Short mmCIF file of C-alpha atoms in Angstrom, two decimals:
data_model
loop_
_atom_site.label_atom_id
_atom_site.label_comp_id
_atom_site.label_asym_id
_atom_site.label_seq_id
_atom_site.Cartn_x
_atom_site.Cartn_y
_atom_site.Cartn_z
CA UNK A 15 46.31 79.17 -92.68
CA UNK A 16 44.62 80.21 -89.54
CA UNK A 17 41.11 79.03 -91.06
CA UNK A 18 43.17 75.36 -91.45
CA UNK A 19 44.02 75.80 -87.82
CA UNK A 20 40.84 76.51 -86.89
CA UNK A 21 39.37 73.40 -88.69
CA UNK A 22 42.11 71.41 -87.36
CA UNK A 23 41.79 72.31 -83.80
CA UNK A 24 38.24 71.36 -84.06
CA UNK A 25 38.90 67.86 -85.28
CA UNK A 26 40.72 67.23 -82.35
CA UNK A 27 38.98 68.89 -79.66
CA UNK A 28 35.40 67.57 -81.02
CA UNK A 29 36.89 64.12 -80.40
CA UNK A 30 36.27 63.24 -84.08
CA UNK A 31 40.06 62.08 -84.39
CA UNK A 32 39.91 59.63 -81.34
CA UNK A 33 36.67 58.45 -82.96
CA UNK A 34 38.48 57.46 -86.00
CA UNK A 35 41.10 55.95 -84.03
CA UNK A 36 38.85 53.66 -82.04
CA UNK A 37 37.11 53.09 -85.32
CA UNK A 38 40.01 52.06 -86.57
CA UNK A 39 41.07 49.69 -83.78
CA UNK A 40 37.70 47.94 -84.46
CA UNK A 41 38.55 47.54 -88.20
CA UNK A 42 41.95 46.11 -87.16
CA UNK A 43 39.93 43.26 -85.27
CA UNK A 44 37.50 42.54 -88.51
CA UNK A 45 40.64 42.17 -90.55
CA UNK A 46 42.39 40.00 -88.33
CA UNK A 47 39.43 37.70 -87.56
CA UNK A 48 38.33 37.98 -90.98
CA UNK A 49 34.90 39.14 -90.05
CA UNK A 50 31.95 40.78 -91.87
CA UNK A 51 31.50 44.43 -90.74
CA UNK A 52 28.36 45.35 -88.94
CA UNK A 53 27.28 48.94 -90.16
CA UNK A 54 25.34 49.60 -87.04
CA UNK A 55 27.95 48.51 -84.83
CA UNK A 56 30.88 50.59 -86.48
CA UNK A 57 28.47 53.61 -86.10
CA UNK A 58 27.64 53.33 -82.97
CA UNK A 59 30.97 52.92 -81.96
CA UNK A 60 32.20 55.73 -84.03
CA UNK A 61 29.37 57.99 -82.70
CA UNK A 62 29.39 56.83 -79.05
CA UNK A 63 32.95 57.63 -78.97
CA UNK A 64 32.55 61.18 -79.42
CA UNK A 65 29.77 61.32 -76.97
CA UNK A 66 31.83 59.46 -74.38
CA UNK A 67 35.04 60.97 -74.92
CA UNK A 68 33.61 64.64 -74.98
CA UNK A 69 31.89 63.86 -71.74
CA UNK A 70 35.12 62.48 -70.11
CA UNK A 71 37.00 65.41 -71.38
CA UNK A 72 34.38 68.20 -70.45
CA UNK A 73 32.83 66.90 -67.15
CA UNK A 74 35.10 68.48 -64.91
CA UNK A 75 34.83 71.89 -66.60
CA UNK A 76 30.98 71.40 -66.73
CA UNK A 77 30.91 70.30 -62.99
CA UNK A 78 32.63 73.62 -61.91
CA UNK A 79 30.67 75.78 -64.23
CA UNK A 80 33.76 76.77 -66.28
CA UNK A 81 32.73 75.40 -69.77
CA UNK A 82 32.90 77.96 -72.43
CA UNK A 83 29.52 77.43 -74.24
CA UNK A 84 30.05 80.24 -76.59
CA UNK A 85 33.42 79.32 -77.56
CA UNK A 86 32.63 75.52 -77.85
CA UNK A 87 29.29 75.74 -79.56
CA UNK A 88 30.47 73.78 -82.66
CA UNK A 89 31.68 70.90 -80.20
CA UNK A 90 28.50 70.74 -78.33
CA UNK A 91 26.67 70.87 -81.74
CA UNK A 92 28.62 67.90 -82.86
CA UNK A 93 28.13 66.16 -79.72
CA UNK A 94 24.27 66.46 -79.68
CA UNK A 95 24.18 65.38 -83.45
CA UNK A 96 26.33 62.13 -82.11
CA UNK A 97 23.79 61.38 -79.61
CA UNK A 98 20.98 61.36 -81.93
CA UNK A 99 23.15 59.04 -84.18
CA UNK A 100 23.81 56.83 -81.21
CA UNK A 101 20.29 56.36 -80.62
CA UNK A 102 19.22 55.61 -83.95
CA UNK A 103 21.90 52.69 -84.22
CA UNK A 104 21.40 51.79 -80.80
CA UNK A 105 17.87 50.78 -82.32
CA UNK A 106 19.02 48.96 -85.10
CA UNK A 107 21.16 46.79 -82.64
CA UNK A 108 20.15 43.20 -81.08
CA UNK A 109 18.89 43.10 -77.84
CA UNK A 110 21.98 41.31 -76.53
CA UNK A 111 24.34 43.91 -78.11
CA UNK A 112 21.91 46.96 -76.71
CA UNK A 113 22.52 45.58 -73.10
CA UNK A 114 26.41 45.10 -73.59
CA UNK A 115 26.47 48.73 -74.84
CA UNK A 116 24.45 49.80 -71.72
CA UNK A 117 26.94 48.17 -69.47
CA UNK A 118 29.63 49.99 -71.40
CA UNK A 119 28.31 53.46 -71.12
CA UNK A 120 27.81 52.76 -67.59
CA UNK A 121 31.58 51.84 -67.10
CA UNK A 122 32.22 55.58 -69.08
CA UNK A 123 29.73 57.53 -67.03
CA UNK A 124 31.53 56.30 -63.87
CA UNK A 125 34.59 57.24 -64.88
CA UNK A 126 34.86 60.56 -63.73
CA UNK A 127 34.13 59.47 -60.11
CA UNK A 128 36.78 56.29 -60.37
CA UNK A 129 39.31 58.65 -61.75
CA UNK A 130 40.22 59.38 -58.09
CA UNK A 131 41.73 55.91 -58.11
CA UNK A 132 44.25 57.26 -60.59
CA UNK A 133 46.44 53.82 -60.76
CA UNK A 134 43.62 51.84 -62.08
CA UNK A 135 42.27 54.56 -64.74
CA UNK A 136 44.45 53.05 -66.84
CA UNK A 137 43.36 49.67 -66.96
CA UNK A 138 39.49 50.97 -67.03
CA UNK A 139 40.11 52.80 -70.50
CA UNK A 140 41.95 49.78 -71.76
CA UNK A 141 39.18 47.35 -70.61
CA UNK A 142 36.45 49.80 -72.22
CA UNK A 143 38.68 50.04 -75.35
CA UNK A 144 39.22 46.63 -75.59
CA UNK A 145 35.50 45.70 -74.94
CA UNK A 146 34.11 48.00 -77.86
CA UNK A 147 36.88 46.99 -80.39
CA UNK A 148 37.56 43.60 -79.99
CA UNK A 149 34.58 41.70 -77.85
CA UNK A 150 31.83 43.80 -79.17
CA UNK A 151 31.91 42.02 -82.81
CA UNK A 152 32.33 38.69 -81.19
CA UNK A 153 30.82 38.26 -77.51
CA UNK A 154 27.61 36.62 -79.30
CA UNK A 155 29.52 33.72 -80.00
CA UNK A 156 29.21 30.54 -78.06
CA UNK A 157 32.69 30.29 -77.37
CA UNK A 158 35.91 32.49 -78.23
CA UNK A 159 39.07 30.57 -80.12
CA UNK A 160 42.12 31.00 -79.02
CA UNK A 161 42.94 33.26 -81.69
CA UNK A 162 40.22 35.69 -80.57
CA UNK A 163 41.41 35.47 -76.60
CA UNK A 164 45.04 36.34 -77.99
CA UNK A 165 43.59 39.26 -79.88
CA UNK A 166 41.62 40.40 -76.63
CA UNK A 167 44.58 40.44 -74.43
CA UNK A 168 47.02 42.14 -77.03
CA UNK A 169 44.46 44.92 -77.42
CA UNK A 170 44.37 45.81 -73.75
CA UNK A 171 48.18 45.47 -73.60
CA UNK A 172 48.60 47.73 -76.60
CA UNK A 173 46.19 50.37 -75.22
CA UNK A 174 47.89 50.49 -71.76
CA UNK A 175 50.97 51.40 -73.88
CA UNK A 176 49.48 54.09 -75.78
CA UNK A 177 47.98 55.64 -72.99
CA UNK A 178 51.33 56.15 -71.33
CA UNK A 179 52.45 59.38 -72.93
CA UNK A 180 49.22 60.41 -71.88
CA UNK A 181 49.73 59.55 -68.43
CA UNK A 182 53.02 61.66 -68.19
CA UNK A 183 52.12 64.78 -69.69
CA UNK A 184 48.75 64.66 -67.60
CA UNK A 185 50.81 64.14 -64.53
CA UNK A 186 51.92 68.09 -64.62
CA UNK A 187 48.48 69.10 -63.80
CA UNK A 188 47.00 65.73 -62.24
CA UNK A 189 46.27 66.30 -58.68
CA UNK A 190 48.81 64.39 -56.50
CA UNK A 191 45.78 62.50 -54.54
CA UNK A 192 45.28 60.76 -57.63
CA UNK A 193 48.42 58.73 -57.53
CA UNK A 194 48.71 57.95 -61.07
CA UNK A 195 51.28 55.98 -62.31
CA UNK A 196 54.09 58.67 -62.85
CA UNK A 197 53.07 60.26 -59.44
CA UNK A 198 53.97 56.98 -57.73
CA UNK A 199 56.75 55.62 -59.66
CA UNK A 200 58.31 58.74 -61.43
CA UNK A 201 58.68 59.32 -65.50
CA UNK A 202 61.48 56.85 -66.22
CA UNK A 203 59.82 53.76 -64.30
CA UNK A 204 56.51 54.38 -65.89
CA UNK A 205 58.23 54.63 -69.57
CA UNK A 206 59.68 51.13 -68.67
CA UNK A 207 56.25 49.98 -67.44
CA UNK A 208 54.87 50.92 -71.05
CA UNK A 209 57.57 49.39 -73.04
CA UNK A 210 57.82 46.02 -71.25
CA UNK A 211 54.17 45.78 -71.39
CA UNK A 212 54.84 45.53 -75.33
CA UNK A 213 56.97 42.17 -74.87
CA UNK A 214 53.97 40.06 -73.88
CA UNK A 215 51.96 42.01 -76.87
CA UNK A 216 54.70 40.76 -79.25
CA UNK A 217 55.26 37.25 -77.86
CA UNK A 218 51.57 36.71 -78.22
CA UNK A 219 51.61 37.20 -81.89
CA UNK A 220 53.60 33.75 -82.43
CA UNK A 221 50.58 32.11 -80.96
CA UNK A 222 48.02 33.44 -83.40
CA UNK A 223 46.97 31.21 -86.22
CA UNK A 224 48.54 34.11 -88.70
CA UNK A 225 51.33 36.30 -87.84
CA UNK A 226 50.89 39.91 -88.80
CA UNK A 227 53.93 42.21 -89.63
CA UNK A 228 51.67 45.36 -88.79
CA UNK A 229 51.90 43.97 -84.92
CA UNK A 230 55.54 44.43 -84.89
CA UNK A 231 55.35 47.73 -86.66
CA UNK A 232 52.87 49.36 -84.12
CA UNK A 233 55.03 47.82 -81.17
CA UNK A 234 58.17 49.81 -82.29
CA UNK A 235 56.06 52.99 -83.01
CA UNK A 236 54.31 52.87 -79.70
CA UNK A 237 57.85 52.13 -77.85
CA UNK A 238 59.34 55.11 -79.88
CA UNK A 239 56.35 57.50 -78.64
CA UNK A 240 56.95 56.21 -74.95
CA UNK A 241 60.64 57.12 -75.37
CA UNK A 242 60.19 60.48 -76.87
CA UNK A 243 57.58 61.59 -74.34
CA UNK A 244 58.84 64.78 -72.50
CA UNK A 245 56.89 67.71 -71.03
CA UNK A 246 58.30 69.82 -73.98
CA UNK A 247 55.90 68.23 -76.12
CA UNK A 248 53.36 70.19 -77.47
CA UNK A 249 49.54 69.37 -77.24
CA UNK A 250 49.18 67.44 -80.63
CA UNK A 251 52.07 65.23 -79.69
CA UNK A 252 49.61 63.00 -78.06
CA UNK A 253 46.17 64.13 -79.43
CA UNK A 254 47.12 64.16 -82.91
CA UNK A 255 50.31 62.01 -83.89
CA UNK A 256 49.90 59.14 -80.96
CA UNK A 257 46.26 59.00 -81.44
CA UNK A 258 46.86 58.48 -85.20
CA UNK A 259 48.62 55.08 -84.23
CA UNK A 260 45.45 53.11 -84.66
CA UNK A 261 44.80 54.45 -87.82
CA UNK A 262 48.37 53.45 -89.12
CA UNK A 263 47.69 50.36 -87.59
CA UNK A 264 44.71 49.94 -89.79
CA UNK A 265 46.60 50.84 -93.05
CA UNK A 266 49.63 48.72 -92.46
CA UNK A 267 47.35 45.60 -91.82
CA UNK A 268 45.40 46.10 -95.30
CA UNK A 269 48.49 46.71 -96.83
CA UNK A 270 50.50 43.88 -95.71
#
């Protein structure tokens, strides 16, 4: 049992789970827009998520010299292999797509410095996730259809809502100078904000060419996660269960 817990914790701590979540969001886009999958694009997004997320997660510990290299050598190993994979698949992309990912990479690299503007970090993260899971597969088109524009906006909104439980739980340890949503407005108002964001997410569905039941299912599940977020929740509440929502979304979408 202890062995499985070690494997499971590595799966979470190495950002493999969040990489699968982002990968799932990309596939939600491909299914919704009936796009043909691009293996190079999918792989660079998957491995790039591991690299980027581990950079963001452990940057502060590195900076302060508190990172335990011995304890986390497997995470370092996976990150290093992911960097190699990112370089390989990056070289397979067209130059326009390469430039696009360089821009996103720069935003991710700037995040630790922009994080002091705590109120805006929510929107920055949502923008980056929307860019790589919706805009990346379609940005080379001459113009975007109304359906594509709606999905872009929906993705931006749902990612903000999904981040609300993280914001609430992180407010216990966040520096007060960050002025995050929970610090500015309190836990209850932050929850209401996350739930209200889901309303336009749902309404926009009725303006799409094809209404998808999965949208309503995911909106309800996300709202429930927000409602039941408390400081008593363990680390797996967000790092596993909440981050599984995009994977569930993909599964519901392909089966409805």
